[in-house]
CSV table of C-alpha atoms and ligand atoms in Angstrom, one decimal:
chain,number,residue,atom,x,y,z
A,1,MET,CA,-3.2,-38.4,20.2
A,2,ASN,CA,-5.7,-38.7,23.1
A,3,PRO,CA,-9.2,-39.8,22.1
A,4,LEU,CA,-11.7,-37.0,21.5
A,5,ILE,CA,-14.2,-36.9,24.3
A,6,TYR,CA,-17.0,-36.2,21.8
A,7,ASP,CA,-16.2,-39.3,19.8
A,8,PHE,CA,-17.6,-41.5,22.6
A,9,ASP,CA,-21.2,-42.6,22.9
A,10,PHE,CA,-22.6,-42.8,26.4
A,11,ALA,CA,-21.7,-46.5,27.0
A,12,GLU,CA,-18.1,-46.0,25.8
A,13,LEU,CA,-17.5,-42.9,27.9
A,14,ALA,CA,-19.0,-44.6,31.0
A,15,ALA,CA,-16.8,-47.7,30.5
A,16,ARG,CA,-13.8,-45.5,30.0
A,17,ILE,CA,-14.3,-43.6,33.3
A,18,LYS,CA,-15.2,-46.8,35.2
A,19,SER,CA,-11.9,-48.3,34.0
A,20,TRP,CA,-10.2,-45.6,36.0
A,21,GLY,CA,-11.6,-47.0,39.2
A,22,GLU,CA,-14.5,-44.5,39.4
A,23,PRO,CA,-18.0,-45.4,40.6
A,24,LYS,CA,-20.5,-46.2,37.9
A,25,PHE,CA,-22.5,-43.0,38.2
A,26,ARG,CA,-19.6,-40.8,37.2
A,27,GLY,CA,-20.2,-41.7,33.6
A,28,GLN,CA,-23.6,-40.0,33.7
A,29,GLN,CA,-22.1,-37.0,35.6
A,30,VAL,CA,-19.6,-36.4,32.9
A,31,TRP,CA,-22.2,-37.0,30.1
A,32,ASP,CA,-24.4,-34.4,31.8
A,33,GLY,CA,-21.5,-32.0,32.1
A,34,LEU,CA,-20.8,-32.3,28.4
A,35,TYR,CA,-24.3,-32.4,27.0
A,36,LYS,CA,-26.5,-30.7,29.5
A,37,ASN,CA,-24.2,-28.0,30.9
A,38,LEU,CA,-22.2,-27.7,27.7
A,39,TRP,CA,-18.9,-27.7,29.6
A,40,THR,CA,-16.0,-27.8,27.2
A,41,LYS,CA,-13.0,-28.0,29.5
A,42,PRO,CA,-12.1,-30.3,32.4
A,43,GLU,CA,-11.8,-27.4,34.8
A,44,GLU,CA,-15.5,-26.7,34.3
A,45,PHE,CA,-16.5,-30.0,35.8
A,46,THR,CA,-16.6,-28.6,39.3
A,47,ASN,CA,-18.8,-31.4,40.6
A,48,LEU,CA,-15.9,-33.9,40.1
A,49,SER,CA,-12.8,-34.2,42.2
A,50,LYS,CA,-9.7,-32.4,41.2
A,51,PRO,CA,-7.7,-35.5,40.5
A,52,LEU,CA,-10.5,-36.8,38.2
A,53,ARG,CA,-10.6,-33.5,36.4
A,54,ALA,CA,-6.9,-33.7,35.9
A,55,LYS,CA,-7.1,-37.3,34.7
A,56,MET,CA,-9.8,-36.3,32.1
A,57,GLY,CA,-7.5,-33.6,30.9
A,58,GLU,CA,-4.5,-35.9,30.7
A,59,LEU,CA,-6.2,-38.9,29.0
A,60,LEU,CA,-8.9,-37.3,26.8
A,61,SER,CA,-8.9,-34.5,24.4
A,62,PHE,CA,-11.4,-31.7,24.7
A,63,GLU,CA,-9.8,-29.3,22.2
A,64,VAL,CA,-11.6,-30.6,19.1
A,65,LEU,CA,-12.2,-27.4,17.3
A,66,LYS,CA,-10.0,-24.4,17.5
A,67,PRO,CA,-11.7,-21.2,16.3
A,68,ILE,CA,-9.2,-19.4,14.2
A,69,LEU,CA,-11.5,-16.9,12.5
A,70,ILE,CA,-14.9,-15.6,13.4
A,71,GLN,CA,-16.8,-13.4,11.0
A,72,GLU,CA,-20.2,-11.7,11.5
A,73,SER,CA,-22.4,-10.5,8.8
A,74,LYS,CA,-23.2,-6.7,8.7
A,75,ASP,CA,-26.7,-7.3,10.1
A,76,GLY,CA,-25.3,-9.4,12.9
A,77,ASP,CA,-27.6,-12.3,12.1
A,78,THR,CA,-25.1,-14.7,10.7
A,79,GLN,CA,-21.8,-15.8,12.3
A,80,LYS,CA,-19.3,-18.0,10.5
A,81,THR,CA,-16.5,-19.7,12.4
A,82,LEU,CA,-13.5,-21.2,10.7
A,83,PHE,CA,-12.1,-24.0,12.9
A,84,GLU,CA,-8.8,-25.7,12.8
A,85,LEU,CA,-9.0,-29.4,13.6
A,86,ARG,CA,-6.3,-31.3,15.5
A,87,ASP,CA,-4.5,-32.3,12.3
A,88,GLY,CA,-4.5,-28.7,11.0
A,89,GLN,CA,-7.4,-29.2,8.6
A,90,ARG,CA,-10.0,-26.6,8.5
A,91,ILE,CA,-13.8,-26.6,8.5
A,92,GLU,CA,-16.5,-24.0,8.9
A,93,THR,CA,-19.7,-23.8,10.9
A,94,VAL,CA,-22.4,-21.1,10.5
A,95,ILE,CA,-24.9,-19.9,13.0
A,96,MET,CA,-27.9,-18.1,11.6
A,97,HIS,CA,-30.5,-16.1,13.5
A,98,TYR,CA,-34.0,-15.6,12.2
A,99,GLU,CA,-36.7,-13.5,13.6
A,100,ASN,CA,-40.4,-13.9,13.0
A,101,VAL,CA,-40.3,-17.2,11.3
A,102,PRO,CA,-43.5,-17.5,9.2
A,103,SER,CA,-46.1,-19.7,10.8
A,104,SER,CA,-46.3,-21.8,7.6
A,105,ASP,CA,-43.2,-23.6,8.9
A,106,ASP,CA,-44.3,-27.0,10.1
A,107,GLU,CA,-43.9,-28.8,13.3
A,108,GLU,CA,-43.0,-26.2,15.9
A,109,LYS,CA,-43.5,-22.6,15.4
A,110,PHE,CA,-40.6,-20.6,16.7
A,111,LYS,CA,-40.8,-16.9,16.6
A,112,VAL,CA,-37.1,-16.8,16.7
A,113,ARG,CA,-35.0,-19.4,15.2
A,114,ASN,CA,-31.3,-20.1,15.7
A,115,THR,CA,-30.0,-22.6,13.2
A,116,VAL,CA,-26.5,-24.0,13.0
A,117,CYS,CA,-25.2,-25.3,9.7
A,118,ILE,CA,-22.6,-28.0,10.2
A,119,SER,CA,-19.9,-29.7,8.1
A,120,THR,CA,-19.5,-33.5,7.8
A,121,GLN,CA,-16.2,-33.7,5.8
A,122,VAL,CA,-13.2,-31.6,5.0
A,123,GLY,CA,-13.9,-30.6,1.4
A,124,CYS,CA,-16.2,-32.8,-0.7
A,125,GLY,CA,-15.6,-35.3,-3.4
A,126,MET,CA,-18.9,-34.8,-5.3
A,127,GLY,CA,-17.5,-32.1,-7.5
A,128,CYS,CA,-20.7,-30.0,-8.0
A,129,LYS,CA,-19.6,-27.2,-10.3
A,130,PHE,CA,-21.2,-24.3,-8.5
A,131,CYS,CA,-20.1,-25.3,-5.0
A,132,ALA,CA,-17.1,-23.8,-3.3
A,133,THR,CA,-16.6,-26.9,-1.2
A,134,GLY,CA,-16.8,-29.1,-4.3
A,135,GLN,CA,-14.2,-27.0,-5.9
A,136,MET,CA,-11.8,-27.8,-3.0
A,137,GLY,CA,-12.0,-31.6,-3.6
A,138,PHE,CA,-12.2,-34.2,-0.8
A,139,LYS,CA,-9.7,-34.0,2.0
A,140,ARG,CA,-11.0,-36.3,4.7
A,141,GLN,CA,-14.0,-37.5,6.7
A,142,LEU,CA,-14.9,-35.8,10.0
A,143,SER,CA,-15.3,-38.0,13.0
A,144,SER,CA,-18.6,-38.1,14.9
A,145,GLY,CA,-17.0,-36.1,17.7
A,146,GLU,CA,-15.9,-33.4,15.2
A,147,ILE,CA,-19.5,-33.2,13.9
A,148,VAL,CA,-21.0,-33.2,17.5
A,149,ALA,CA,-18.6,-30.5,18.7
A,150,GLN,CA,-19.8,-28.0,16.0
A,151,VAL,CA,-23.3,-28.2,17.5
A,152,ILE,CA,-22.1,-27.9,21.0
A,153,TYR,CA,-20.0,-24.9,20.0
A,154,ALA,CA,-23.1,-23.2,18.5
A,155,ALA,CA,-25.2,-24.0,21.5
A,156,ARG,CA,-22.6,-22.5,23.8
A,157,GLU,CA,-22.2,-19.4,21.7
A,158,LEU,CA,-26.0,-18.9,21.7
A,159,GLN,CA,-26.2,-19.6,25.5
A,160,ASP,CA,-23.7,-16.8,26.0
A,161,ARG,CA,-26.1,-14.5,24.1
A,162,GLU,CA,-29.0,-15.8,26.1
A,163,GLU,CA,-30.4,-17.5,23.1
A,164,VAL,CA,-31.1,-21.2,22.3
A,165,LEU,CA,-30.3,-23.4,19.4
A,166,THR,CA,-33.5,-24.4,17.7
A,167,ASN,CA,-32.3,-26.2,14.5
A,168,VAL,CA,-29.4,-28.1,13.0
A,169,VAL,CA,-28.9,-28.3,9.3
A,170,VAL,CA,-26.3,-30.7,7.9
A,171,MET,CA,-25.6,-28.4,4.9
A,172,GLY,CA,-22.1,-27.2,5.5
A,173,MET,CA,-19.0,-28.6,3.9
A,174,GLY,CA,-19.2,-32.2,2.7
A,175,GLU,CA,-21.7,-34.8,1.6
A,176,PRO,CA,-23.3,-36.3,4.7
A,177,PHE,CA,-24.4,-39.5,2.9
A,178,HIS,CA,-20.7,-40.1,1.9
A,179,ASN,CA,-20.0,-40.1,5.6
A,180,TYR,CA,-23.3,-41.9,6.4
A,181,GLU,CA,-22.7,-44.0,9.5
A,182,THR,CA,-20.6,-41.3,11.2
A,183,THR,CA,-23.1,-38.6,10.5
A,184,LEU,CA,-25.9,-40.6,11.9
A,185,GLU,CA,-23.9,-41.6,15.0
A,186,ALA,CA,-23.3,-37.9,15.6
A,187,LEU,CA,-27.0,-37.0,15.3
A,188,ALA,CA,-27.9,-39.9,17.6
A,189,ARG,CA,-25.5,-38.6,20.2
A,190,LEU,CA,-27.1,-35.2,20.0
A,191,ASN,CA,-30.6,-36.7,20.0
A,192,ASP,CA,-29.9,-38.7,23.2
A,193,LYS,CA,-32.7,-38.1,25.7
A,194,ASN,CA,-30.3,-38.4,28.7
A,195,GLY,CA,-27.9,-35.9,27.2
A,196,PHE,CA,-28.3,-33.0,24.7
A,197,ASN,CA,-31.8,-34.2,23.9
A,198,PHE,CA,-32.2,-32.3,20.6
A,199,GLY,CA,-35.4,-33.4,18.9
A,200,ALA,CA,-35.0,-35.5,15.7
A,201,ARG,CA,-37.3,-33.2,13.8
A,202,ARG,CA,-35.1,-30.3,14.4
A,203,PHE,CA,-32.3,-31.8,12.3
A,204,THR,CA,-32.2,-31.6,8.5
A,205,ILE,CA,-29.8,-33.6,6.4
A,206,SER,CA,-29.1,-32.5,2.9
A,207,THR,CA,-27.7,-34.9,0.3
A,208,VAL,CA,-26.7,-34.5,-3.3
A,209,GLY,CA,-28.6,-37.7,-4.0
A,210,LEU,CA,-26.6,-40.8,-3.2
A,211,VAL,CA,-29.4,-43.2,-4.1
A,212,PRO,CA,-28.4,-46.3,-2.2
A,213,MET,CA,-28.0,-44.2,1.0
A,214,ILE,CA,-31.5,-42.7,0.5
A,215,TRP,CA,-32.9,-46.2,0.4
A,216,LYS,CA,-31.0,-47.1,3.5
A,217,PHE,CA,-32.0,-43.9,5.3
A,218,ALA,CA,-35.7,-44.7,4.4
A,219,GLU,CA,-35.3,-48.1,5.9
A,220,ALA,CA,-33.8,-46.7,9.1
A,221,GLY,CA,-37.1,-45.0,9.8
A,222,LEU,CA,-35.5,-42.0,11.5
A,223,GLN,CA,-37.4,-38.7,12.1
A,224,TYR,CA,-34.7,-36.3,10.8
A,225,ASN,CA,-35.8,-34.1,7.9
A,226,LEU,CA,-34.4,-35.0,4.5
A,227,ALA,CA,-33.4,-32.5,1.8
A,228,ILE,CA,-32.2,-33.4,-1.7
A,229,SER,CA,-30.1,-31.1,-3.9
A,230,LEU,CA,-31.9,-31.4,-7.2
A,231,HIS,CA,-31.2,-28.1,-9.0
A,232,ALA,CA,-32.3,-29.4,-12.5
A,233,SER,CA,-35.3,-31.3,-13.8
A,234,GLU,CA,-33.5,-33.0,-16.8
A,235,ASP,CA,-30.5,-35.3,-16.7
A,236,GLU,CA,-28.3,-33.5,-19.2
A,237,LEU,CA,-28.4,-30.2,-17.3
A,238,ARG,CA,-28.2,-31.9,-13.9
A,239,SER,CA,-25.2,-33.9,-14.9
A,240,SER,CA,-23.4,-30.8,-16.2
A,241,MET,CA,-23.9,-29.2,-12.7
A,242,LEU,CA,-23.8,-32.3,-10.5
A,243,PRO,CA,-21.5,-35.0,-11.9
A,244,ILE,CA,-23.0,-37.6,-9.5
A,245,ASN,CA,-26.1,-37.5,-11.7
A,246,ASP,CA,-24.3,-39.7,-14.2
A,247,LYS,CA,-24.3,-42.4,-11.7
A,248,TYR,CA,-27.7,-41.7,-10.1
A,249,PRO,CA,-29.9,-40.0,-12.7
A,250,ILE,CA,-33.1,-38.2,-11.8
A,251,ASN,CA,-35.6,-41.0,-12.3
A,252,LYS,CA,-33.5,-43.3,-10.0
A,253,LEU,CA,-33.2,-40.5,-7.5
A,254,LEU,CA,-36.9,-39.7,-7.5
A,255,GLU,CA,-37.7,-43.4,-7.2
A,256,ALA,CA,-35.7,-43.5,-3.9
A,257,CYS,CA,-37.4,-40.3,-2.8
A,258,ARG,CA,-40.9,-41.8,-3.4
A,259,TYR,CA,-39.9,-44.8,-1.4
A,260,TYR,CA,-38.7,-42.6,1.5
A,261,VAL,CA,-41.9,-40.7,1.6
A,262,GLN,CA,-44.0,-43.8,1.4
A,263,LYS,CA,-42.0,-45.5,4.1
A,264,THR,CA,-41.7,-42.6,6.6
A,265,SER,CA,-44.8,-40.5,5.7
A,266,ARG,CA,-42.5,-37.5,5.8
A,267,LYS,CA,-42.3,-34.7,3.4
A,268,ILE,CA,-39.1,-34.3,1.4
A,269,THR,CA,-37.5,-30.9,0.5
A,270,PHE,CA,-35.8,-30.3,-2.9
A,271,GLU,CA,-33.2,-27.7,-3.1
A,272,TRP,CA,-32.8,-25.6,-6.1
A,273,ALA,CA,-30.0,-23.0,-6.6
A,274,LEU,CA,-31.5,-20.6,-9.1
A,275,ILE,CA,-29.0,-19.7,-11.8
A,276,GLU,CA,-30.0,-17.1,-14.3
A,277,GLY,CA,-30.9,-18.5,-17.7
A,278,VAL,CA,-29.8,-22.0,-16.7
A,279,ASN,CA,-32.4,-23.6,-14.5
A,280,ASP,CA,-34.9,-20.8,-13.8
A,281,THR,CA,-37.3,-20.8,-16.6
A,282,PRO,CA,-41.1,-21.5,-16.2
A,283,GLU,CA,-40.6,-24.4,-18.7
A,284,GLN,CA,-38.2,-26.0,-16.3
A,285,ALA,CA,-40.6,-25.4,-13.4
A,286,PHE,CA,-43.3,-27.2,-15.4
A,287,ILE,CA,-41.1,-30.2,-16.1
A,288,LEU,CA,-40.1,-30.3,-12.5
A,289,ALA,CA,-43.7,-30.2,-11.3
A,290,ARG,CA,-44.6,-33.0,-13.7
A,291,LYS,CA,-41.8,-35.2,-12.2
A,292,LEU,CA,-42.7,-34.4,-8.6
A,293,LYS,CA,-46.4,-35.0,-9.1
A,294,GLY,CA,-47.9,-37.0,-6.3
A,295,LEU,CA,-44.8,-36.8,-4.2
A,296,MET,CA,-45.2,-35.2,-0.8
A,297,CYS,CA,-42.6,-32.5,-1.1
A,298,HIS,CA,-41.6,-28.8,-1.0
A,299,VAL,CA,-39.1,-26.9,-3.2
A,300,ASN,CA,-36.6,-24.6,-1.5
A,301,ALA,CA,-35.2,-22.3,-4.2
A,302,ILE,CA,-32.2,-20.0,-3.4
A,303,PRO,CA,-30.6,-17.7,-5.8
A,304,LEU,CA,-27.1,-18.9,-6.5
A,305,ASN,CA,-24.2,-17.7,-4.4
A,306,THR,CA,-21.5,-16.8,-6.7
A,307,THR,CA,-18.2,-18.8,-6.3
A,308,ARG,CA,-14.8,-18.2,-7.7
A,309,ASN,CA,-14.7,-21.0,-10.2
A,310,PHE,CA,-18.3,-20.9,-11.5
A,311,HIS,CA,-19.5,-18.3,-13.9
A,312,GLY,CA,-23.2,-18.6,-13.4
A,313,ARG,CA,-25.2,-15.6,-12.0
A,314,PRO,CA,-27.9,-15.6,-9.4
A,315,THR,CA,-31.5,-15.3,-10.6
A,316,GLY,CA,-33.0,-11.9,-9.8
A,317,SER,CA,-36.1,-11.6,-7.6
A,318,ALA,CA,-38.6,-10.9,-10.4
A,319,ARG,CA,-37.5,-14.0,-12.4
A,320,ALA,CA,-37.4,-16.1,-9.2
A,321,LYS,CA,-41.0,-15.2,-8.5
A,322,ILE,CA,-42.1,-16.3,-12.0
A,323,PHE,CA,-40.3,-19.7,-11.4
A,324,LYS,CA,-42.0,-20.1,-8.0
A,325,ASP,CA,-45.4,-19.2,-9.4
A,326,ALA,CA,-45.0,-21.6,-12.3
A,327,LEU,CA,-44.3,-24.4,-9.7
A,328,GLN,CA,-47.1,-23.4,-7.4
A,329,ASP,CA,-49.6,-23.2,-10.2
A,330,SER,CA,-48.7,-26.8,-11.0
A,331,GLY,CA,-49.4,-27.8,-7.5
A,332,ILE,CA,-45.9,-27.9,-6.0
A,333,THR,CA,-45.2,-25.6,-3.0
A,334,CYS,CA,-42.1,-23.5,-3.2
A,335,THR,CA,-40.3,-20.9,-1.2
A,336,ILE,CA,-37.6,-18.6,-2.3
A,337,ARG,CA,-35.0,-18.4,0.5
A,338,GLU,CA,-33.3,-15.2,1.3
A,339,HIS,CA,-29.6,-14.9,0.9
A,340,ARG,CA,-27.7,-15.4,4.2
A,341,GLY,CA,-24.4,-13.9,5.3
A,342,ILE,CA,-23.4,-13.1,1.7
A,343,ASP,CA,-21.0,-10.4,2.9
A,344,ILE,CA,-19.0,-13.0,4.8
A,345,GLN,CA,-19.2,-15.8,2.2
A,346,ALA,CA,-21.4,-17.8,4.5
A,347,GLY,CA,-24.0,-18.7,2.0
A,348,CYS,CA,-24.8,-22.4,1.4
A,349,GLY,CA,-22.1,-24.1,-0.4
A,350,GLN,CA,-19.7,-21.2,0.1
A,351,LEU,CA,-18.1,-22.8,3.1
A,352,ALA,CA,-14.6,-22.9,1.8
A,353,SER,CA,-12.0,-21.0,3.5
A,354,ARG,CA,-10.3,-18.0,1.8
A,355,GLU,CA,-7.3,-18.4,4.0
B,1,SAH,N1,-23.5,-32.0,0.2
B,1,SAH,C1,-24.8,-31.8,0.6
B,1,SAH,C2,-24.9,-30.7,1.7
B,1,SAH,C3,-24.0,-29.5,1.6
B,1,SAH,S1,-24.4,-28.3,0.4
B,1,SAH,C4,-25.7,-31.4,-0.6
B,1,SAH,O1,-25.1,-31.1,-1.7
B,1,SAH,O2,-26.9,-31.4,-0.5
B,1,SAH,C5,-25.9,-27.5,0.9
B,1,SAH,C6,-26.7,-27.0,-0.2
B,1,SAH,O3,-26.1,-25.8,-0.8
B,1,SAH,C7,-27.0,-27.9,-1.3
B,1,SAH,O4,-28.3,-27.9,-1.7
B,1,SAH,C8,-26.1,-27.4,-2.4
B,1,SAH,O5,-26.5,-27.8,-3.7
B,1,SAH,C9,-26.2,-25.9,-2.2
B,1,SAH,N2,-25.2,-25.1,-2.8
B,1,SAH,C10,-23.9,-25.4,-3.0
B,1,SAH,N3,-23.3,-24.4,-3.6
B,1,SAH,C11,-24.2,-23.4,-3.8
B,1,SAH,C12,-24.1,-22.1,-4.3
B,1,SAH,N4,-23.0,-21.6,-4.8
B,1,SAH,N5,-25.2,-21.4,-4.3
B,1,SAH,C13,-26.4,-21.9,-3.8
B,1,SAH,N6,-26.5,-23.1,-3.2
B,1,SAH,C14,-25.4,-23.9,-3.2
B,2,SF4,FE1,-20.4,-31.6,-2.1
B,2,SF4,FE2,-22.9,-30.7,-1.6
B,2,SF4,FE3,-21.0,-29.1,-2.6
B,2,SF4,FE4,-22.0,-31.0,-4.1
B,2,SF4,S1,-23.1,-29.2,-3.3
B,2,SF4,S2,-19.8,-30.5,-3.9
B,2,SF4,S3,-22.3,-32.6,-2.7
B,2,SF4,S4,-21.0,-30.1,-0.6
């Protein structure tokens, strides 16, 4: 199989093209074509000679992701694409459109936000009980190019609609910190100032809480946002939902989180899937607030998306508000996120194909 063009970083790509007897500046031309013009086929590189275009097509692979199913939510704001990879495996990518994003959102205030939710693995080995990807098990790691290509695809789709991509969330299929180096390579490629130039603070990486990797990530001093899937404030309950908690219990996890905030001065987000009668009581909110005390953070709560093999039910809006108020009264900010693309099974953690 030919190497994937998106798997190369700039130096590797430039060296490859130079080895074909091309002048040095061709490397930057191809890089610009890929990451500034979003060209996805050799034919589109009209600034290159025909023989060079032909050579690129012969020796490199551009067809990373083959869209095999595209579904749009009824309101048209969410699009889920099921892709086939070169080995026949399948992943999903979701593009979400938000209007009038509240100005309480930090950093940059976009009136309109277009977020792509990308996958880092085929399946996932973490086995979280309520997660459709977890229910599939682990199939394989994605390469950096397969991760990058999802973002390029979204940027291109949006460009066709005269919109721009504003955010990337690493919250699709898979556990990014179980594919740590590759995921960070992919984000670095997209962050490259001489290429796609997507600001670090517009990326959010979500992890189930692989503690050693959080320490490592803190040390790396990167500007990406970090989100942690917490979902429970006591070990017994968290372990029953997220088996990884047996290995990395809440106190160890929060210790790593404190270190991250101290080291980077960046706020951390905790994710909480609200499951009726399981983790949505004011009492649990108070325990959570006590544990998060003094930590610069925010809680993102989202009513559970139901999945085939998990019998929990989503918390209703009245109950969710009580949970949120209990947290806020204890000094922890919290937002209840709306459901997204429910009618097309594109909610977080529902990214498992029905095919
Ligand atoms: N593996 C990473 C990122 C992918 S999951 C992680 O676990 O953080 C993205 C988010 O969706 C996580 O917070 C995850 O816990 C949550 N999630 C998974 N299944 C869900 C479901 N059925 N309903 C609501 N949230 C879910
Ligand atoms: Fe994997 Fe995240 Fe799903 Fe857990 S919630 S199984 S870590 S994708």
